[in-house]
Structures are given as C-alpha cells and as structure tokens.
Short mmCIF file of C-alpha atoms in Angstrom, two decimals:
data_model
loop_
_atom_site.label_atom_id
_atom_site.label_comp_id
_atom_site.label_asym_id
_atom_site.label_seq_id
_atom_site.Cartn_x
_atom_site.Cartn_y
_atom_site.Cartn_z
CA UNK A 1 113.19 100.98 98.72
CA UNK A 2 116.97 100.92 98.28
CA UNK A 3 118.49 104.11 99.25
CA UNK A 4 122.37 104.67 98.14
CA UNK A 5 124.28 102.40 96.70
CA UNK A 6 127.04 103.11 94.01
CA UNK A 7 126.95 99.34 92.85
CA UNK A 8 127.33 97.92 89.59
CA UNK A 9 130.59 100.70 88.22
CA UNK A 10 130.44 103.72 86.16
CA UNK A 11 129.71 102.68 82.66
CA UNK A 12 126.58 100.97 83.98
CA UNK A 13 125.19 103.82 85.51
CA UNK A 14 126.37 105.72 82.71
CA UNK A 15 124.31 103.44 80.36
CA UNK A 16 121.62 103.06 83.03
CA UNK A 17 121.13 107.36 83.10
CA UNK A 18 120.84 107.35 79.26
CA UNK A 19 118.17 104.78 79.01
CA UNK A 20 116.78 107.08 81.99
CA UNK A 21 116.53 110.15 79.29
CA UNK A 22 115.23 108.33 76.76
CA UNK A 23 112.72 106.91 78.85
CA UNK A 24 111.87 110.04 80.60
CA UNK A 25 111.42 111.81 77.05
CA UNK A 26 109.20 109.32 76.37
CA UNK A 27 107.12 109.17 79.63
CA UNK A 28 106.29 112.88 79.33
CA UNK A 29 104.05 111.74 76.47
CA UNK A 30 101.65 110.02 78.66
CA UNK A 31 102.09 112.48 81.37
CA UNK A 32 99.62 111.08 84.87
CA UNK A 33 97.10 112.70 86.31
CA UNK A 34 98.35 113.30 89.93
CA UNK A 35 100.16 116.29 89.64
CA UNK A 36 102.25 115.31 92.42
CA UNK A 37 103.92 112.23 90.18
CA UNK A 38 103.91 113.59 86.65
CA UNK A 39 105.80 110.27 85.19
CA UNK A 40 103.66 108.08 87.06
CA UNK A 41 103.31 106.47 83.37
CA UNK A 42 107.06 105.40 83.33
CA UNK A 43 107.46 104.88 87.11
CA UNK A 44 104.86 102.72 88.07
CA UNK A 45 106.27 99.98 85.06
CA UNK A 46 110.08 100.53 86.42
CA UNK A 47 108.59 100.00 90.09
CA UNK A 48 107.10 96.55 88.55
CA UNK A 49 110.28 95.39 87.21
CA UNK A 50 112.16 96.14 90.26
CA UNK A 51 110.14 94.81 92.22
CA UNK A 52 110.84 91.38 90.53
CA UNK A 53 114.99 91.92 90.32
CA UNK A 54 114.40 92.42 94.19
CA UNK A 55 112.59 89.58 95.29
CA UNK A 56 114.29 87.29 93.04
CA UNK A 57 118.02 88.54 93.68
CA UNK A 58 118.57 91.56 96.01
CA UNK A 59 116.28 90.88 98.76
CA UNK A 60 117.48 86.73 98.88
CA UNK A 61 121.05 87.63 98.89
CA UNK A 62 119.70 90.21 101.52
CA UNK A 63 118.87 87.81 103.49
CA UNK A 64 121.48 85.11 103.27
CA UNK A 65 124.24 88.17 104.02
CA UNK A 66 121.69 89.07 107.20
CA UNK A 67 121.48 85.11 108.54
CA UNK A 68 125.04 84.28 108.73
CA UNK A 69 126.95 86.95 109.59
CA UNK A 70 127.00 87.73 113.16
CA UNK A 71 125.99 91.26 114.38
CA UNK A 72 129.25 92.64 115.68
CA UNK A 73 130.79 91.89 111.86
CA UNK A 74 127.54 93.35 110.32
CA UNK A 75 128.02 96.90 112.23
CA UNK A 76 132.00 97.03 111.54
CA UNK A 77 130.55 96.43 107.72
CA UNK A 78 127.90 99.90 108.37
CA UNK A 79 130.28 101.67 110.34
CA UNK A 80 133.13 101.58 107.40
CA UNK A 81 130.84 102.41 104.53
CA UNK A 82 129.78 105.48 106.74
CA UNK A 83 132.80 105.94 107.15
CA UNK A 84 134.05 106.32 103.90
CA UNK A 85 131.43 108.79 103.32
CA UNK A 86 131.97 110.92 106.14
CA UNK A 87 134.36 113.12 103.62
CA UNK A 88 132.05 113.80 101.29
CA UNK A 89 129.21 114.33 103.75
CA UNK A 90 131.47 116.85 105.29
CA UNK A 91 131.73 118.69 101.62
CA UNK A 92 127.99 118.66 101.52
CA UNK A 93 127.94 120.01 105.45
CA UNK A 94 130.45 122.89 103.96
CA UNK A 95 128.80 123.34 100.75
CA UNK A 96 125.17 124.04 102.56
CA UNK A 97 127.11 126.47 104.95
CA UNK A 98 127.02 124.57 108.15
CA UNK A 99 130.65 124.66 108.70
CA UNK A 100 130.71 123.49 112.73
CA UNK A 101 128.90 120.22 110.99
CA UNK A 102 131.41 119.89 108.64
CA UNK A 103 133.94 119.79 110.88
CA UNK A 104 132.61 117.45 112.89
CA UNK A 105 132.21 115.37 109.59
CA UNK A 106 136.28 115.72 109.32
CA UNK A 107 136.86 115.12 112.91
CA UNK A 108 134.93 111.69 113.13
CA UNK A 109 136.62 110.57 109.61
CA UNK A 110 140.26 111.25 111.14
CA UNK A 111 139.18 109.42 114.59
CA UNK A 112 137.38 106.62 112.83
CA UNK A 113 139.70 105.52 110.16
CA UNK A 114 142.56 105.60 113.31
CA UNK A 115 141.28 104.79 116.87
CA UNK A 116 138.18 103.13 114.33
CA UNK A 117 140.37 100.94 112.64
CA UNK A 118 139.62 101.54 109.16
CA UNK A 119 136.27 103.06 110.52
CA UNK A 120 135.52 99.73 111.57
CA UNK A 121 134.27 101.20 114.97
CA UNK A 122 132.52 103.97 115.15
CA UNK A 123 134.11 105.61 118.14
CA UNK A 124 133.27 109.29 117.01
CA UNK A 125 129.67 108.52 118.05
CA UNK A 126 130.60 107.28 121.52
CA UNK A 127 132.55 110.37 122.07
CA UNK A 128 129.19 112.80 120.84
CA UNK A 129 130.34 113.35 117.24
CA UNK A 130 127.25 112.85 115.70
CA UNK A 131 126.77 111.51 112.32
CA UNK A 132 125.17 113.38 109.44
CA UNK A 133 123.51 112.80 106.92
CA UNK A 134 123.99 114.69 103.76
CA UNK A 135 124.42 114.78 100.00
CA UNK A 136 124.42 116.47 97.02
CA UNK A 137 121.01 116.29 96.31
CA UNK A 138 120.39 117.92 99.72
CA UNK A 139 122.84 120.62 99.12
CA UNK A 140 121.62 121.84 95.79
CA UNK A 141 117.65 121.40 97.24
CA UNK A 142 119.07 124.21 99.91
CA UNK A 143 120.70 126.14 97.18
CA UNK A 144 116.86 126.73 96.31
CA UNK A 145 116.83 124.11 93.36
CA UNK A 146 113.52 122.38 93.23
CA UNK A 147 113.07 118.87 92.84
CA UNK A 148 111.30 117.94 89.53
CA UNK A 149 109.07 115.16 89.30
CA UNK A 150 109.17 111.89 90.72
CA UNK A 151 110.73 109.32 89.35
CA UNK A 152 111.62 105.26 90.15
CA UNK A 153 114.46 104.17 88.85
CA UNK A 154 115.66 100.37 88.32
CA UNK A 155 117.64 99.78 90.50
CA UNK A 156 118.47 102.66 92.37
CA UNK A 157 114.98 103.08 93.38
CA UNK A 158 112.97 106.39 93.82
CA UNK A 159 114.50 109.91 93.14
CA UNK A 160 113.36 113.42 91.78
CA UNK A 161 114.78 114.97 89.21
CA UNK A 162 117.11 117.02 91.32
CA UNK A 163 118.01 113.83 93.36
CA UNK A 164 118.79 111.59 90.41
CA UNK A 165 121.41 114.33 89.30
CA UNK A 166 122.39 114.12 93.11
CA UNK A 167 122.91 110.78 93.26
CA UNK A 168 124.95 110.62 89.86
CA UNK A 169 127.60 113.40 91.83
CA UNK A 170 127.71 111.52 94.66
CA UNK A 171 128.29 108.27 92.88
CA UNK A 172 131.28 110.33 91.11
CA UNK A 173 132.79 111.43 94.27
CA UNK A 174 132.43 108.46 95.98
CA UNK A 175 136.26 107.71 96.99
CA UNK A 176 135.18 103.77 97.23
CA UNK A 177 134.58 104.02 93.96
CA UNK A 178 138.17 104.44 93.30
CA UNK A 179 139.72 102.32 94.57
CA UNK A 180 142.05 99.75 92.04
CA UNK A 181 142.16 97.30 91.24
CA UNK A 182 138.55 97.90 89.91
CA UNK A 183 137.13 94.20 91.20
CA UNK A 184 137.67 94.97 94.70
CA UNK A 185 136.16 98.61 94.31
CA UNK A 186 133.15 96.02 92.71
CA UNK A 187 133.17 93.91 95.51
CA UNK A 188 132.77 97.02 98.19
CA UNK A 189 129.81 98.29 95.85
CA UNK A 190 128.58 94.87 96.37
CA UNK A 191 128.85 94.30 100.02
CA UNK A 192 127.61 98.16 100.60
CA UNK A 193 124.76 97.32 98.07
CA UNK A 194 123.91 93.99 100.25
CA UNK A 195 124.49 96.08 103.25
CA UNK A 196 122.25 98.92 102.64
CA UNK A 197 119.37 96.32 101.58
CA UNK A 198 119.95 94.07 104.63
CA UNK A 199 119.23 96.78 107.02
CA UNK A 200 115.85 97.25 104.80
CA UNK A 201 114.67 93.80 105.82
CA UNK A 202 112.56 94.82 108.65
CA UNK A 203 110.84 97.56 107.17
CA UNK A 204 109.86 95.34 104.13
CA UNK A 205 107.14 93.61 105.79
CA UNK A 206 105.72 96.87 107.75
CA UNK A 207 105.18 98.28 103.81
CA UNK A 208 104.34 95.45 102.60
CA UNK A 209 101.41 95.40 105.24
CA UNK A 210 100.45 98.70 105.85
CA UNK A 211 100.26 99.65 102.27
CA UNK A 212 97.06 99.99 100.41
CA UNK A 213 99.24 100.63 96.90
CA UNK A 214 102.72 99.74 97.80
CA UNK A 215 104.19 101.89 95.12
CA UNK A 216 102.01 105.17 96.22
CA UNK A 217 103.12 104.43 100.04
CA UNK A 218 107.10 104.19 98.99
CA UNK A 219 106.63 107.21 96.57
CA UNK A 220 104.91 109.42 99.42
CA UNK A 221 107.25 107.89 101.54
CA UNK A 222 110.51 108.98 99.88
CA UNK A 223 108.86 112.85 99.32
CA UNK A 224 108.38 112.84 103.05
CA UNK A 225 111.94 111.48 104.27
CA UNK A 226 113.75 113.58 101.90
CA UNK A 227 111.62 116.57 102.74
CA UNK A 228 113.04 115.62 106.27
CA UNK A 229 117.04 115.16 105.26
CA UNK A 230 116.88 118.59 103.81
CA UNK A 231 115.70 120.53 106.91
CA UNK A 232 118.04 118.01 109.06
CA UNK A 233 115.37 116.64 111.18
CA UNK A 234 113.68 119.82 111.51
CA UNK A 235 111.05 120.56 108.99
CA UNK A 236 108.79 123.42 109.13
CA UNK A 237 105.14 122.09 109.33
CA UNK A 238 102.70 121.74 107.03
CA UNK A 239 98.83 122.80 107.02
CA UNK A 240 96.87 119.82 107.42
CA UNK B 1 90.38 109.60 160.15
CA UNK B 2 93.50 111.42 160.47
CA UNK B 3 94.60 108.63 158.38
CA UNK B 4 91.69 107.99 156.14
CA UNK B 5 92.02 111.64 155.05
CA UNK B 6 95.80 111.34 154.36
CA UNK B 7 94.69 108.31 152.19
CA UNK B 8 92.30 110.24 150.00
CA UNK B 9 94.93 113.19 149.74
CA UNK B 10 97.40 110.96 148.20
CA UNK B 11 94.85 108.91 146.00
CA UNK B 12 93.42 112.18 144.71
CA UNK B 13 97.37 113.61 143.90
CA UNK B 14 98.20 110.62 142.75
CA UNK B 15 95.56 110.78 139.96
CA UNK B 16 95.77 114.30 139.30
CA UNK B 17 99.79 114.02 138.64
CA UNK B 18 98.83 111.22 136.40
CA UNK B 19 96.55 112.81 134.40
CA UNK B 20 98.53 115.86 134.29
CA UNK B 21 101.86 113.86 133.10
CA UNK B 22 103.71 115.76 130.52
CA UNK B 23 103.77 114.49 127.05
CA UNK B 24 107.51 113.72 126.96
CA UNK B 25 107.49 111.98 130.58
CA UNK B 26 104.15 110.21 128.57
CA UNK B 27 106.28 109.39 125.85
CA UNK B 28 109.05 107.91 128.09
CA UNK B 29 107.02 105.57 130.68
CA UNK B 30 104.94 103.82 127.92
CA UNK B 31 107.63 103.10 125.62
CA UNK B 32 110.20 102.04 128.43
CA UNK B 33 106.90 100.15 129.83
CA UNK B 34 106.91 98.18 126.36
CA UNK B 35 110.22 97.80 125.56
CA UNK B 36 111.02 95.89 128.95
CA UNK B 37 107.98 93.40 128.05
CA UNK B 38 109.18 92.79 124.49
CA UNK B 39 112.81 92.06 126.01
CA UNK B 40 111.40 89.58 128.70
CA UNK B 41 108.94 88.07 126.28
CA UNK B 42 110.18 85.18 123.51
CA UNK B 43 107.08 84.71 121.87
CA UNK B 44 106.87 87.78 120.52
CA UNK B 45 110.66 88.30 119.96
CA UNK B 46 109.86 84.89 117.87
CA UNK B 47 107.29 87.08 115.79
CA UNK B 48 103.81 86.32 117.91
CA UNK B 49 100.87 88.78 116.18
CA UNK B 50 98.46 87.94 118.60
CA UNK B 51 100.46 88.56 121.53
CA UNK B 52 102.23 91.47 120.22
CA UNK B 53 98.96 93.35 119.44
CA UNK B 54 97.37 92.50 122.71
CA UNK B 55 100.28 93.96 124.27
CA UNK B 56 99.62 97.12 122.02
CA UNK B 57 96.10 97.34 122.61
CA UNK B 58 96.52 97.53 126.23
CA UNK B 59 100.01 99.94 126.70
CA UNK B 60 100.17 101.52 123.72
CA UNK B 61 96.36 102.36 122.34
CA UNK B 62 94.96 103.86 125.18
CA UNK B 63 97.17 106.94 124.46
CA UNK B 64 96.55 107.34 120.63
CA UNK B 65 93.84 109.79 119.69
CA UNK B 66 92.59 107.31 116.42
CA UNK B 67 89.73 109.08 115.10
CA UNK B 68 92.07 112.42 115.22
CA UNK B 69 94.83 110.22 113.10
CA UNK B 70 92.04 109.53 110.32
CA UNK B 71 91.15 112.74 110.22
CA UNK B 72 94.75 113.44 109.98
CA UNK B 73 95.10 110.67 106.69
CA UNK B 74 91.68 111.60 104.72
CA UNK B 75 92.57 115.28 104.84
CA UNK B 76 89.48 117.36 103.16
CA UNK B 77 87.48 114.89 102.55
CA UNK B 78 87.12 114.12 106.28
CA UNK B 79 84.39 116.43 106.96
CA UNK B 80 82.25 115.83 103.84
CA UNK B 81 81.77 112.13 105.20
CA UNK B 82 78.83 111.03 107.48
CA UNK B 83 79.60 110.59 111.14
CA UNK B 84 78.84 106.82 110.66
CA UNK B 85 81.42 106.64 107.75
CA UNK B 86 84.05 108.16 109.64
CA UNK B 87 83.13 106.40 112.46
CA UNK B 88 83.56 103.20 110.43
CA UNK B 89 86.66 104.39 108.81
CA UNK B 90 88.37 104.94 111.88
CA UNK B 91 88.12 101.72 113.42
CA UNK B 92 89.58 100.09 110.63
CA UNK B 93 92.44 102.28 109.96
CA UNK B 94 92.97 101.30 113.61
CA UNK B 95 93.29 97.89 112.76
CA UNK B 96 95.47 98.25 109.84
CA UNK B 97 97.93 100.70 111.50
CA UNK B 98 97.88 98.26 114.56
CA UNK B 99 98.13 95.43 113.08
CA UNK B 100 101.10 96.25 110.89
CA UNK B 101 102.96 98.24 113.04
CA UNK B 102 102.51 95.70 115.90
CA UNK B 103 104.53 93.76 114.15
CA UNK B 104 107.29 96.10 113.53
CA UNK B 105 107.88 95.64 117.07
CA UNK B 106 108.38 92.05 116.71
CA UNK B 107 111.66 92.64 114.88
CA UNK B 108 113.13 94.62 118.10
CA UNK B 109 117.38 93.59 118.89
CA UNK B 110 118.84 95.84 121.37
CA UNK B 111 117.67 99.29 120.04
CA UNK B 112 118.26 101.81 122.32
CA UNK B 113 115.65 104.61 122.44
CA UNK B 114 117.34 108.08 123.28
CA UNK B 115 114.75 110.47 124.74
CA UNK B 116 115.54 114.53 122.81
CA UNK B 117 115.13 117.32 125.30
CA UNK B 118 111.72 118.48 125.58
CA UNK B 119 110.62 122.16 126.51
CA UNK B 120 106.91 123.36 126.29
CA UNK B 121 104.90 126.35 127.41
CA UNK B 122 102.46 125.90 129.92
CA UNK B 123 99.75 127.09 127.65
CA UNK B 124 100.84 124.42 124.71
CA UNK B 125 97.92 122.00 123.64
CA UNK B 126 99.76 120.70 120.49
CA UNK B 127 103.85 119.15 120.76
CA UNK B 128 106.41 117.39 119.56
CA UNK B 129 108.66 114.80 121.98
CA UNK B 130 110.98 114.13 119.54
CA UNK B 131 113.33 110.52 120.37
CA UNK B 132 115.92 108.17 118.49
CA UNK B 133 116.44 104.49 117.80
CA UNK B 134 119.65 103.87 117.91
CA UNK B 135 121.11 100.44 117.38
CA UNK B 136 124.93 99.19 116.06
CA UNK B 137 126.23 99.78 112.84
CA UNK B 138 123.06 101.88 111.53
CA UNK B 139 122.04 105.56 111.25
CA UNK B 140 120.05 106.54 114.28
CA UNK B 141 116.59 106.60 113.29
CA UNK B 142 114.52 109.60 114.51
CA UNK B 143 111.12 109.02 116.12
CA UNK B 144 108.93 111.49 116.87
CA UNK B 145 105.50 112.03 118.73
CA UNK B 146 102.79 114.65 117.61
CA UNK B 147 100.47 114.96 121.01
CA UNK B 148 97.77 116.77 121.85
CA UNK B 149 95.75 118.12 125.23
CA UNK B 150 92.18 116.69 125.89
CA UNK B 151 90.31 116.97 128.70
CA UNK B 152 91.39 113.22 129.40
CA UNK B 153 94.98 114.13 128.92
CA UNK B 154 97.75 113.82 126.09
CA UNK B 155 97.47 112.04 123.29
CA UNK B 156 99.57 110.87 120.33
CA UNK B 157 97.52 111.76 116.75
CA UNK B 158 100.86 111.13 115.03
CA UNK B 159 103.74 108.89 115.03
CA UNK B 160 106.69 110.36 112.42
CA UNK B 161 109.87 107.67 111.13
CA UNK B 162 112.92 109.27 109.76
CA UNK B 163 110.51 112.42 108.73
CA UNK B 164 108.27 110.04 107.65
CA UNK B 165 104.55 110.22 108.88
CA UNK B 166 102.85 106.77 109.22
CA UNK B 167 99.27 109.10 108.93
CA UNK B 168 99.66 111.69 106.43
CA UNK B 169 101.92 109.10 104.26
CA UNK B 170 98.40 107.68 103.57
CA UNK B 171 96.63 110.71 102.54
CA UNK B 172 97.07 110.05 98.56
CA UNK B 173 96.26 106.55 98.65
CA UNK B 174 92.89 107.60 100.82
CA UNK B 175 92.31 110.44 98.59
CA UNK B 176 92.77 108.18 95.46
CA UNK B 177 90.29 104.97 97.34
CA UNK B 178 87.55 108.34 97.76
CA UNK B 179 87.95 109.17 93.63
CA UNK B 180 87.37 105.55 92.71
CA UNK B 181 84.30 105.02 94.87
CA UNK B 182 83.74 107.68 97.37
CA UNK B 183 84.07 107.08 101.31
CA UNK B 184 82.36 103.82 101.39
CA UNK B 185 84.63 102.90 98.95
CA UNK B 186 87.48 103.57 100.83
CA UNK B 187 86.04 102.51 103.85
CA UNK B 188 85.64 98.57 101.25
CA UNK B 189 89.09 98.68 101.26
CA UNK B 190 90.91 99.36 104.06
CA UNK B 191 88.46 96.82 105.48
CA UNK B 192 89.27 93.87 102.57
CA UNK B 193 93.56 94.83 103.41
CA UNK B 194 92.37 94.02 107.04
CA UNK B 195 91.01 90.79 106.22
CA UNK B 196 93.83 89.39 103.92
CA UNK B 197 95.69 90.58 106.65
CA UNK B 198 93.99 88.27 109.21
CA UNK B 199 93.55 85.74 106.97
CA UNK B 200 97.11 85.61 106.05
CA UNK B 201 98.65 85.75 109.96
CA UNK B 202 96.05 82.63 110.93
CA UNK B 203 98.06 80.76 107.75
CA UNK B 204 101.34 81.15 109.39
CA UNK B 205 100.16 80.16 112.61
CA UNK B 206 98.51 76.96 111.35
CA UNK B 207 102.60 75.89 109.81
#
C-alpha cells in the first residue's frame, strides 16, 4: 500500500525497527509454507492491523487532504517532495553507476529549486529531464544483494529484507528530515505521508476489487513493481 | 464498372490495412478512441459501471486475447484442467478483470498518455508497445502492452502497471484457490468475487 514516507521522526522508526527484530525472530518460528513469503506467519497479522490504522486514520485524512485542496496546490505539494529527493536519487543514480542519470538527477534539483520555486514546479520535466526513480534498496539489489523474505510492516507497508534496510538509509539521508526546528520537519513528514497516500486513492478500489486475497495481490504486487524499479522499466522476462 | 472495381479495390485495402495494423498504431487508436469518450462523457466521469463497461466491452475487449490471459494467470495448472473448466474459468476472469478495471477508468482527470517508440521485426509474433500516464504532480506511470499475432490480427494477452502485471499478479492466489479445491474450486470463486461484485455495484445504484 503506502510506498515512502519518512513520517513519524527517528526514534519512532528506531523503536518501530526493533519491535521489527524481535518480531521477525519470532516469526521464523512458525515459518509459512509458500516459499515465496517465508514470514507469512508475522505478515499476514501486521497486514490486519494496518489495514485498520488505514481505514480508520490514513486513508480518511487521505481523503479530506484530496477533497479540498485544489489540483494545481496538490502537484506543487508532489513536485517539492520529489524534489527534495532528487539529491539523493541522484546518489543512488551514481552509486548504481549510471552517472549521465545522475546528472540529470543534479541538473533538475538545481533548475527546480530556482526557475521551480522551491521545486514547486517541476520545470525540469517540461524541458526533457526526466525523473528517476531510485533508492537505496535498488542500489544495493544491483550491487547483487538479494532481497530476503517478504515482509509487511506497520506502517510502512511491504518490504524485503534488503528493502527494509533500504528504506531505514533512505529515511537517514532524507535532507527533509533535517530540517529544525524538528515540528516543521514533522509537519513535512506529515503532509508527504498524506501526500503519498492521497495519490493511492484511486488504486484502492481497483485492489480492493480485483483481489481474490487482498494481502496476496499487494504482496505479489510489490515483488513485481520492485522487480521493475530495479531494472528501470526494463526487466528481462520471465518463463511463463 | 470502372468504378465499381475501384470500389472493391479500396474496400478490400481498406480491410487488409486494418487487419494488418501494427500493434503500437493498435495500441494508439483504441486508447485515444476511449479516452476522447470518457472526456465527453459525465456519467462515467461521475463513476457509471454500467456504462463504463459497455464502453469496454465494445472498444476495448475485442482486442484482448482472454482465454490466452488465463492461461497466462493459472500458469501449470492450465493444461491439467478440462477444456470445459478452462473454458468456464476464462469467462469469469473476464468479468472480474473487466469489471474492476472498468472502473479504474472511471477515476480518469487529464492524464496524458505518451506513446514510447516502437520498433519490431517483420517476422515478430510476440511485442511490447510500451506507453506512460502522465498527469501533474505524480511520477509518470508506465503502461505497457504484451500483444500477440493471430490469424485475426494483434492482440493484447497482457496489460503491465508500473512493472506490475494485472495477469501473472494473480498466479499465486489461482495457484493457492487450485490447492484448496482444485480447478472447480477456483473456478467457485472467482465466480462468488463476481457476484458480490454485482451485487454490491446494483447497491450503490439503488442510493
């Protein structure tokens, strides 16, 4: 379900990655049968609970945030959260070796937070920058790490073992994250958290429909897009 | 008769170009074709299933190879069902992917669809026209378009979101329907998700 989002500051995710440990240690005691989703024991009761948080909370808020503000304000709110990133996906870019990417990555940050206003416009795109989409779980998955088992967090949603430790670098690098006083670096991990599940809206209903076990369908889902991010749109096919 | 025969000529290119259009220019024409009903139609910009799917069943289906997409889902198991279970099978995975992703459409705002450029061999019988969604403020989204050569033409067996394939991302949840009770059992289910399904869209229009 929800893809990035850095909300909720460090010593929660902190606290949030321990529990994580424990419960993994524990979940390999009741290890699944699918080999595909070896902590299906410990996912599929974290998948439950977030599933309430969400319709209760995230996806309301959602949805309030997606009704009254207009669509011009909505995309100035997308385009400076991927903005702010473009940095970091431009490390990533470097890191995996794809240099000309990353400096495209550095050339739409220094036009966007200028000529963007605060990366408020994204005016790199209209000029054929395109965007990327990388992170550190992507660049050590092309360093040849694998990705471990599946796993759904609270929260944060699905991620592999290899993505989880992904997401925690990213989360660490984040430069939003830094930002002081350390209530308005809470309110941007708020709005971008709102943001991020506001654009989800539509494809809610499509899952909730076409799934025969929602939780299968998002966990397939996830292998899939990922497997996609890695090979940037390009992944070699697999035998039927 | 001069004229009669100039006629015929042009009927009979005329149909042979069609049948012979590429699977990109395919790709193009139908989804243009739909897009500029959607954006000239309220009702189902207001969230109309019946409409919406009626306007799918006649632009969109006839181009979709369906029982090639179960096949595509079920995986192994495909060929160790009956012809009548497949057959069964694969008109109500139709429904379901219909259905649901009819409705998708319904939440269409001013995407713009960005056509990739497409090169093929003339001896190609499988492709890939790969396009984009893009709309303000969001990542592009890439869609893509497995088709393959029949007799009858091209046809789309797969239809692939951000990497994601709306066929094969069913093949565990067929594969664990067939473990619990075999193909029939499968075939139970996808058929009782249709009917909630139904049941649950006639609620909504009754409000």
């Amino acid at each position: 379900m929800i893809d990035s989002f850095g909300a909720l500051g460090g010593r929660m995710g902190r606290s949030w990655a321990l529990g994580g440990l424990v419960a993994l240690a524990c979940a390999g005691a009741w290890a699944g049968e699918n080999p595909l989703d070896p902590y299906e024991g410990f996912n599929r009761p974290m998948f439950a609970v977030n599933e309430v948080v969400d319709k209760y909370a995230a996806k309301p808020v959602a949805q309030i945030y997606d009704n009254a503000v207009p669509l011009p304000l909505k995309a100035g709110v997308g385009n400076f959260f991927g903005n702010a990133g473009d940095l970091w996906v431009g490390v990533n870019s470097a890191l995996q070796g794809k240099f000309s990417d990353a400096g495209i990555d550095l050339s739409r940050l220094l036009i966007n937070s200028t000529v963007g206003i605060f990366g408020l416009f994204d005016v790199a795109s209209e000029l054929g920058l395109e965007k990327h989409d990388e992170d550190f779980g992507q660049t050590l998955a092309v360093w040849g790490v694998g990705g471990g088992g599946y796993l759904y967090w609270p929260v944060i949603g699905p991620r592999n073992v290899r993505d989880t430790f992904g997401w925690g670098v990213d989360f660490y690098a984040d430069p939003l994250m830094r930002v002081r006083p350390v209530s308005v670096s809470n309110s941007l991990a708020g709005l971008r958290f709102v943001d991020i599940r506001a654009s989800l809206l539509p494809s809610d209903k499509v899952v909730e429909e076409a799934a025969l076990d929602k939780y299968a369908y998002i966990r397939d889902a996830y292998q899939q897009r990922r497997r996609n991010q890695i090979f940037d749109g390009r992944p070699p096919r697999l035998d039927d | 008769m001069k004229k009669l025969f100039a006629l015929t000529a042009a009927v009979f290119f005329a149909t042979v170009a069609y049948a012979q259009e590429a699977p990109d220019v395919l790709v193009q024409r139908v989804t243009e074709d739909v897009l500029e009903i959607i954006r000239k139609d309220k009702d189902i910009q207001n969230g109309d299933t019946r409409k919406v799917i009626e306007l799918v069943d006649k632009k969109v289906l006839p181009n979709f190879n369906f029982t090639h997409m179960t096949a595509l889902a079920l995986g192994k198991e495909w060929r160790k069902a009956t012809p009548q279970q497949q057959t069964q099978l694969t008109a109500e995975f139709k429904t379901l992917l219909v259905r649901t992703y009819s409705n998708a459409l319904t939440s269409y705002k001013n995407q713009k669809v960005v056509y990739k450029p497409f090169k093929m061999g003339a001896a190609e019988t499988d492709v890939l026209v790969r396009t984009e969604v893009l709309q303000p403020g969001s990542k592009p989204v890439q869609l893509d378009y497995s088709l393959e050569k029949l007799d009858s033409g091209w046809r789309v067996y797969d239809v692939v979101v951000a990497g994601i394939s709306l066929v094969t991302n069913y093949r565990d949840q067929f594969n664990q329907e067939v473990r619990n009770g075999g193909v029939d059992g499968l075939i139970a289910s996808v058929a009782a998700k249709n009917r909630s399904l139904e049941a649950n869209s006639a609620k909504s229009e009754k409000k």
